[in-house]
Amino acid sequence: LNEQLFPGDSTKKVNEDQLLAGLLGTLKNEKLAIDKAEAGPFVENKIKEAQESHLREQYKDSIAAGDAFMADNAKREGVVTLPSGLQYEIVKEGSGAVPTDTDQVKVHYHGTLINGTVFDSSVDRGEPAVFGVTQVIPGWTEALKLMPVGSKWKLYIPYNLAYGAQERQAIKPFSNLIFDVELIDIEKK
């Protein structure tokens, strides 16, 4: 349990007395500190928080590099920074409709890490992708709902609007992402 809660940190330990008291109290049907229905989600949340905290420490240099990149990028002419932290620049302004949450979109995209490593590209595959506006990372959803059809934008997505602490193949936890996105069409669901 210590390894699950505090992976790689042998200095942190679960309070065994509290754990044992909780287990015995459950077996004896005693009144617990929290409701049984809340216990599972509470413990899961605590485990997730501990794991994310450990990952933040492990990837602190990457987080700092991403933050510095976004700060420098925000100073560039033509880069728009939204309150969420999402940044974009308009490469080509479209004149079509703007997608909503209920739409599906057809797009071409090219995704890289801030160091230029390509992790995914419909352009390289030679075939546009189709997906729901809300079925993608939050940074994409936010940008798509601002883009008219026919637009080409470059998105600079902070990790909290991308995959956060999750690892996705070539994308390490807390990675900021860059996408070249062309919104080709809107397809109603």
PDB file of C-alpha atoms in Angstrom:
ATOM      1  CA  LEU A   1       0.000   0.000   0.000  1.00  0.00           C
ATOM      2  CA  ASN A   2       2.873   2.370   0.788  1.00  0.00           C
ATOM      3  CA  GLU A   3       4.287   1.766  -2.701  1.00  0.00           C
ATOM      4  CA  GLN A   4       0.884   2.500  -4.290  1.00  0.00           C
ATOM      5  CA  LEU A   5       0.383   5.683  -2.337  1.00  0.00           C
ATOM      6  CA  PHE A   6       3.983   6.887  -2.351  1.00  0.00           C
ATOM      7  CA  PRO A   7       5.736   5.191  -5.289  1.00  0.00           C
ATOM      8  CA  GLY A   8       9.496   5.508  -5.049  1.00  0.00           C
ATOM      9  CA  ASP A   9       9.410   7.397  -1.729  1.00  0.00           C
ATOM     10  CA  SER A  10      10.329   5.149   1.189  1.00  0.00           C
ATOM     11  CA  THR A  11      10.200   8.086   3.630  1.00  0.00           C
ATOM     12  CA  LYS A  12       6.390   8.244   3.514  1.00  0.00           C
ATOM     13  CA  LYS A  13       4.273   5.605   5.216  1.00  0.00           C
ATOM     14  CA  VAL A  14       0.594   4.876   5.732  1.00  0.00           C
ATOM     15  CA  ASN A  15      -0.496   5.393   9.339  1.00  0.00           C
ATOM     16  CA  GLU A  16      -0.994   1.742  10.248  1.00  0.00           C
ATOM     17  CA  ASP A  17      -2.925   2.519  13.448  1.00  0.00           C
ATOM     18  CA  GLN A  18      -5.524   4.536  11.544  1.00  0.00           C
ATOM     19  CA  LEU A  19      -5.724   1.943   8.780  1.00  0.00           C
ATOM     20  CA  LEU A  20      -6.224  -0.871  11.291  1.00  0.00           C
ATOM     21  CA  ALA A  21      -8.817   1.133  13.255  1.00  0.00           C
ATOM     22  CA  GLY A  22     -10.751   1.708  10.043  1.00  0.00           C
ATOM     23  CA  LEU A  23     -10.639  -1.939   9.033  1.00  0.00           C
ATOM     24  CA  LEU A  24     -11.672  -3.168  12.501  1.00  0.00           C
ATOM     25  CA  GLY A  25     -14.404  -0.559  12.719  1.00  0.00           C
ATOM     26  CA  THR A  26     -15.790  -1.748   9.395  1.00  0.00           C
ATOM     27  CA  LEU A  27     -15.746  -5.388  10.488  1.00  0.00           C
ATOM     28  CA  LYS A  28     -17.532  -4.500  13.751  1.00  0.00           C
ATOM     29  CA  ASN A  29     -20.057  -2.255  11.933  1.00  0.00           C
ATOM     30  CA  GLU A  30     -18.980   0.686  14.087  1.00  0.00           C
ATOM     31  CA  LYS A  31     -19.644   4.281  13.113  1.00  0.00           C
ATOM     32  CA  LEU A  32     -16.864   5.283  10.752  1.00  0.00           C
ATOM     33  CA  ALA A  33     -15.167   8.622  10.229  1.00  0.00           C
ATOM     34  CA  ILE A  34     -16.718   8.755   6.751  1.00  0.00           C
ATOM     35  CA  ASP A  35     -19.723   7.064   5.176  1.00  0.00           C
ATOM     36  CA  LYS A  36     -18.998   3.685   3.539  1.00  0.00           C
ATOM     37  CA  ALA A  37     -20.300   4.954   0.197  1.00  0.00           C
ATOM     38  CA  GLU A  38     -17.803   7.826   0.330  1.00  0.00           C
ATOM     39  CA  ALA A  39     -14.863   5.685   1.456  1.00  0.00           C
ATOM     40  CA  GLY A  40     -14.021   4.077  -1.902  1.00  0.00           C
ATOM     41  CA  PRO A  41     -13.962   7.310  -3.918  1.00  0.00           C
ATOM     42  CA  PHE A  42     -12.140   9.056  -1.047  1.00  0.00           C
ATOM     43  CA  VAL A  43      -9.362   6.461  -0.974  1.00  0.00           C
ATOM     44  CA  GLU A  44      -9.122   6.393  -4.784  1.00  0.00           C
ATOM     45  CA  ASN A  45      -8.821  10.180  -4.824  1.00  0.00           C
ATOM     46  CA  LYS A  46      -6.119  10.129  -2.138  1.00  0.00           C
ATOM     47  CA  ILE A  47      -4.148   7.497  -4.068  1.00  0.00           C
ATOM     48  CA  LYS A  48      -4.483   9.545  -7.269  1.00  0.00           C
ATOM     49  CA  GLU A  49      -3.343  12.723  -5.452  1.00  0.00           C
ATOM     50  CA  ALA A  50      -0.328  10.940  -3.969  1.00  0.00           C
ATOM     51  CA  GLN A  51       0.646   9.449  -7.328  1.00  0.00           C
ATOM     52  CA  GLU A  52       0.278  12.814  -9.080  1.00  0.00           C
ATOM     53  CA  SER A  53       2.338  14.510  -6.375  1.00  0.00           C
ATOM     54  CA  HIS A  54       5.088  11.937  -6.879  1.00  0.00           C
ATOM     55  CA  LEU A  55       4.934  12.410 -10.671  1.00  0.00           C
ATOM     56  CA  ARG A  56       5.093  16.200 -10.268  1.00  0.00           C
ATOM     57  CA  GLU A  57       8.309  15.792  -8.313  1.00  0.00           C
ATOM     58  CA  GLN A  58       9.688  13.308 -10.822  1.00  0.00           C
ATOM     59  CA  TYR A  59       8.856  15.580 -13.806  1.00  0.00           C
ATOM     60  CA  LYS A  60       9.529  18.960 -12.168  1.00  0.00           C
ATOM     61  CA  ASP A  61      12.204  19.861 -14.743  1.00  0.00           C
ATOM     62  CA  SER A  62       9.816  19.088 -17.592  1.00  0.00           C
ATOM     63  CA  ILE A  63       7.083  21.164 -15.932  1.00  0.00           C
ATOM     64  CA  ALA A  64       9.495  24.091 -15.520  1.00  0.00           C
ATOM     65  CA  ALA A  65      10.612  23.817 -19.167  1.00  0.00           C
ATOM     66  CA  GLY A  66       6.984  23.752 -20.313  1.00  0.00           C
ATOM     67  CA  ASP A  67       6.081  26.756 -18.174  1.00  0.00           C
ATOM     68  CA  ALA A  68       9.085  28.695 -19.507  1.00  0.00           C
ATOM     69  CA  PHE A  69       8.167  27.773 -23.081  1.00  0.00           C
ATOM     70  CA  MET A  70       4.585  29.008 -22.623  1.00  0.00           C
ATOM     71  CA  ALA A  71       5.760  32.249 -20.965  1.00  0.00           C
ATOM     72  CA  ASP A  72       8.207  32.983 -23.797  1.00  0.00           C
ATOM     73  CA  ASN A  73       5.698  31.960 -26.459  1.00  0.00           C
ATOM     74  CA  ALA A  74       3.064  34.325 -25.026  1.00  0.00           C
ATOM     75  CA  LYS A  75       5.390  37.245 -25.829  1.00  0.00           C
ATOM     76  CA  ARG A  76       5.539  36.405 -29.529  1.00  0.00           C
ATOM     77  CA  GLU A  77       3.613  38.629 -31.921  1.00  0.00           C
ATOM     78  CA  GLY A  78       0.412  37.010 -33.142  1.00  0.00           C
ATOM     79  CA  VAL A  79       0.108  34.566 -30.250  1.00  0.00           C
ATOM     80  CA  VAL A  80      -3.181  34.862 -28.361  1.00  0.00           C
ATOM     81  CA  THR A  81      -3.302  33.604 -24.764  1.00  0.00           C
ATOM     82  CA  LEU A  82      -6.723  32.694 -23.381  1.00  0.00           C
ATOM     83  CA  PRO A  83      -7.602  32.823 -19.654  1.00  0.00           C
ATOM     84  CA  SER A  84      -7.304  29.013 -19.471  1.00  0.00           C
ATOM     85  CA  GLY A  85      -3.659  29.236 -20.562  1.00  0.00           C
ATOM     86  CA  LEU A  86      -4.339  27.898 -24.062  1.00  0.00           C
ATOM     87  CA  GLN A  87      -2.347  29.776 -26.681  1.00  0.00           C
ATOM     88  CA  TYR A  88      -2.934  29.920 -30.414  1.00  0.00           C
ATOM     89  CA  GLU A  89      -1.894  31.766 -33.504  1.00  0.00           C
ATOM     90  CA  ILE A  90      -3.965  32.053 -36.647  1.00  0.00           C
ATOM     91  CA  VAL A  91      -2.080  30.786 -39.681  1.00  0.00           C
ATOM     92  CA  LYS A  92      -5.104  31.085 -41.984  1.00  0.00           C
ATOM     93  CA  GLU A  93      -8.490  32.536 -40.999  1.00  0.00           C
ATOM     94  CA  GLY A  94     -11.472  30.520 -42.180  1.00  0.00           C
ATOM     95  CA  SER A  95     -14.878  31.955 -42.992  1.00  0.00           C
ATOM     96  CA  GLY A  96     -17.162  29.008 -42.276  1.00  0.00           C
ATOM     97  CA  ALA A  97     -19.302  28.030 -39.316  1.00  0.00           C
ATOM     98  CA  VAL A  98     -17.826  27.538 -35.847  1.00  0.00           C
ATOM     99  CA  PRO A  99     -18.320  24.115 -34.191  1.00  0.00           C
ATOM    100  CA  THR A 100     -20.302  23.596 -30.996  1.00  0.00           C
ATOM    101  CA  ASP A 101     -20.128  20.893 -28.317  1.00  0.00           C
ATOM    102  CA  THR A 102     -22.574  18.652 -30.192  1.00  0.00           C
ATOM    103  CA  ASP A 103     -20.715  18.687 -33.516  1.00  0.00           C
ATOM    104  CA  GLN A 104     -18.241  16.321 -35.058  1.00  0.00           C
ATOM    105  CA  VAL A 105     -15.358  17.866 -36.936  1.00  0.00           C
ATOM    106  CA  LYS A 106     -13.087  16.776 -39.763  1.00  0.00           C
ATOM    107  CA  VAL A 107      -9.543  18.015 -39.177  1.00  0.00           C
ATOM    108  CA  HIS A 108      -5.988  17.602 -40.287  1.00  0.00           C
ATOM    109  CA  TYR A 109      -3.457  17.945 -37.483  1.00  0.00           C
ATOM    110  CA  HIS A 110       0.222  17.556 -36.720  1.00  0.00           C
ATOM    111  CA  GLY A 111       1.155  17.162 -33.035  1.00  0.00           C
ATOM    112  CA  THR A 112       4.576  17.735 -31.495  1.00  0.00           C
ATOM    113  CA  LEU A 113       6.148  18.099 -28.097  1.00  0.00           C
ATOM    114  CA  ILE A 114       7.789  21.450 -27.333  1.00  0.00           C
ATOM    115  CA  ASN A 115      11.143  19.943 -28.362  1.00  0.00           C
ATOM    116  CA  GLY A 116       9.771  19.214 -31.851  1.00  0.00           C
ATOM    117  CA  THR A 117       9.250  15.460 -31.431  1.00  0.00           C
ATOM    118  CA  VAL A 118       6.242  14.389 -33.525  1.00  0.00           C
ATOM    119  CA  PHE A 119       3.844  12.156 -31.573  1.00  0.00           C
ATOM    120  CA  ASP A 120       0.840  12.033 -33.928  1.00  0.00           C
ATOM    121  CA  SER A 121      -0.095  13.414 -37.320  1.00  0.00           C
ATOM    122  CA  SER A 122      -3.104  12.913 -39.563  1.00  0.00           C
ATOM    123  CA  VAL A 123      -1.112  14.910 -42.121  1.00  0.00           C
ATOM    124  CA  ASP A 124       1.636  12.255 -42.128  1.00  0.00           C
ATOM    125  CA  ARG A 125      -1.007   9.512 -42.426  1.00  0.00           C
ATOM    126  CA  GLY A 126      -2.550  11.374 -45.377  1.00  0.00           C
ATOM    127  CA  GLU A 127      -6.075  11.117 -44.010  1.00  0.00           C
ATOM    128  CA  PRO A 128      -8.070  13.680 -41.999  1.00  0.00           C
ATOM    129  CA  ALA A 129      -9.470  12.647 -38.613  1.00  0.00           C
ATOM    130  CA  VAL A 130     -13.133  12.905 -37.591  1.00  0.00           C
ATOM    131  CA  PHE A 131     -14.182  13.159 -33.946  1.00  0.00           C
ATOM    132  CA  GLY A 132     -16.604  14.874 -31.592  1.00  0.00           C
ATOM    133  CA  VAL A 133     -15.665  18.351 -30.397  1.00  0.00           C
ATOM    134  CA  THR A 134     -15.868  17.204 -26.771  1.00  0.00           C
ATOM    135  CA  GLN A 135     -14.151  13.839 -27.332  1.00  0.00           C
ATOM    136  CA  VAL A 136     -10.646  15.300 -27.345  1.00  0.00           C
ATOM    137  CA  ILE A 137      -8.331  16.940 -24.835  1.00  0.00           C
ATOM    138  CA  PRO A 138      -9.734  20.137 -23.243  1.00  0.00           C
ATOM    139  CA  GLY A 139      -7.299  22.395 -25.125  1.00  0.00           C
ATOM    140  CA  TRP A 140      -8.583  21.090 -28.442  1.00  0.00           C
ATOM    141  CA  THR A 141     -12.225  21.465 -27.420  1.00  0.00           C
ATOM    142  CA  GLU A 142     -11.654  25.069 -26.368  1.00  0.00           C
ATOM    143  CA  ALA A 143      -9.840  25.936 -29.601  1.00  0.00           C
ATOM    144  CA  LEU A 144     -12.263  24.147 -31.922  1.00  0.00           C
ATOM    145  CA  LYS A 145     -15.201  26.120 -30.515  1.00  0.00           C
ATOM    146  CA  LEU A 146     -13.432  29.333 -31.603  1.00  0.00           C
ATOM    147  CA  MET A 147     -12.263  28.225 -35.071  1.00  0.00           C
ATOM    148  CA  PRO A 148     -14.306  28.885 -38.208  1.00  0.00           C
ATOM    149  CA  VAL A 149     -14.268  26.102 -40.810  1.00  0.00           C
ATOM    150  CA  GLY A 150     -11.397  26.659 -43.226  1.00  0.00           C
ATOM    151  CA  SER A 151      -9.060  27.914 -40.493  1.00  0.00           C
ATOM    152  CA  LYS A 152      -5.523  26.753 -39.856  1.00  0.00           C
ATOM    153  CA  TRP A 153      -4.291  27.460 -36.335  1.00  0.00           C
ATOM    154  CA  LYS A 154      -1.213  26.574 -34.348  1.00  0.00           C
ATOM    155  CA  LEU A 155      -2.213  25.544 -30.809  1.00  0.00           C
ATOM    156  CA  TYR A 156       0.089  25.663 -27.800  1.00  0.00           C
ATOM    157  CA  ILE A 157      -1.578  23.560 -25.134  1.00  0.00           C
ATOM    158  CA  PRO A 158      -0.410  23.557 -21.498  1.00  0.00           C
ATOM    159  CA  TYR A 159      -0.299  20.136 -19.864  1.00  0.00           C
ATOM    160  CA  ASN A 160      -3.383  20.826 -17.720  1.00  0.00           C
ATOM    161  CA  LEU A 161      -5.435  21.184 -20.935  1.00  0.00           C
ATOM    162  CA  ALA A 162      -3.736  18.137 -22.499  1.00  0.00           C
ATOM    163  CA  TYR A 163      -3.093  14.831 -20.700  1.00  0.00           C
ATOM    164  CA  GLY A 164      -1.978  16.221 -17.337  1.00  0.00           C
ATOM    165  CA  ALA A 165      -0.206  13.578 -15.256  1.00  0.00           C
ATOM    166  CA  GLN A 166      -1.107  10.777 -17.671  1.00  0.00           C
ATOM    167  CA  GLU A 167       1.482   9.217 -19.950  1.00  0.00           C
ATOM    168  CA  ARG A 168       0.420   8.535 -23.543  1.00  0.00           C
ATOM    169  CA  GLN A 169       3.041   6.652 -25.570  1.00  0.00           C
ATOM    170  CA  ALA A 170       5.565   9.366 -26.604  1.00  0.00           C
ATOM    171  CA  ILE A 171       3.824  11.971 -24.423  1.00  0.00           C
ATOM    172  CA  LYS A 172       5.308  12.004 -20.927  1.00  0.00           C
ATOM    173  CA  PRO A 173       3.339  13.279 -17.909  1.00  0.00           C
ATOM    174  CA  PHE A 174       2.959  17.070 -17.681  1.00  0.00           C
ATOM    175  CA  SER A 175       3.882  17.620 -21.340  1.00  0.00           C
ATOM    176  CA  ASN A 176       2.801  20.783 -23.094  1.00  0.00           C
ATOM    177  CA  LEU A 177       1.764  20.058 -26.668  1.00  0.00           C
ATOM    178  CA  ILE A 178       1.856  21.916 -29.980  1.00  0.00           C
ATOM    179  CA  PHE A 179      -0.635  21.197 -32.756  1.00  0.00           C
ATOM    180  CA  ASP A 180      -1.000  22.529 -36.270  1.00  0.00           C
ATOM    181  CA  VAL A 181      -4.748  22.180 -36.848  1.00  0.00           C
ATOM    182  CA  GLU A 182      -6.776  22.677 -40.020  1.00  0.00           C
ATOM    183  CA  LEU A 183     -10.545  22.641 -39.482  1.00  0.00           C
ATOM    184  CA  ILE A 184     -11.850  21.141 -42.724  1.00  0.00           C
ATOM    185  CA  ASP A 185     -15.550  20.644 -41.989  1.00  0.00           C
ATOM    186  CA  ILE A 186     -18.290  20.251 -39.381  1.00  0.00           C
ATOM    187  CA  GLU A 187     -20.342  17.078 -39.452  1.00  0.00           C
ATOM    188  CA  LYS A 188     -23.555  17.106 -37.437  1.00  0.00           C
ATOM    189  CA  LYS A 189     -24.001  14.072 -35.167  1.00  0.00           C
TER     190      LYS A 189
END
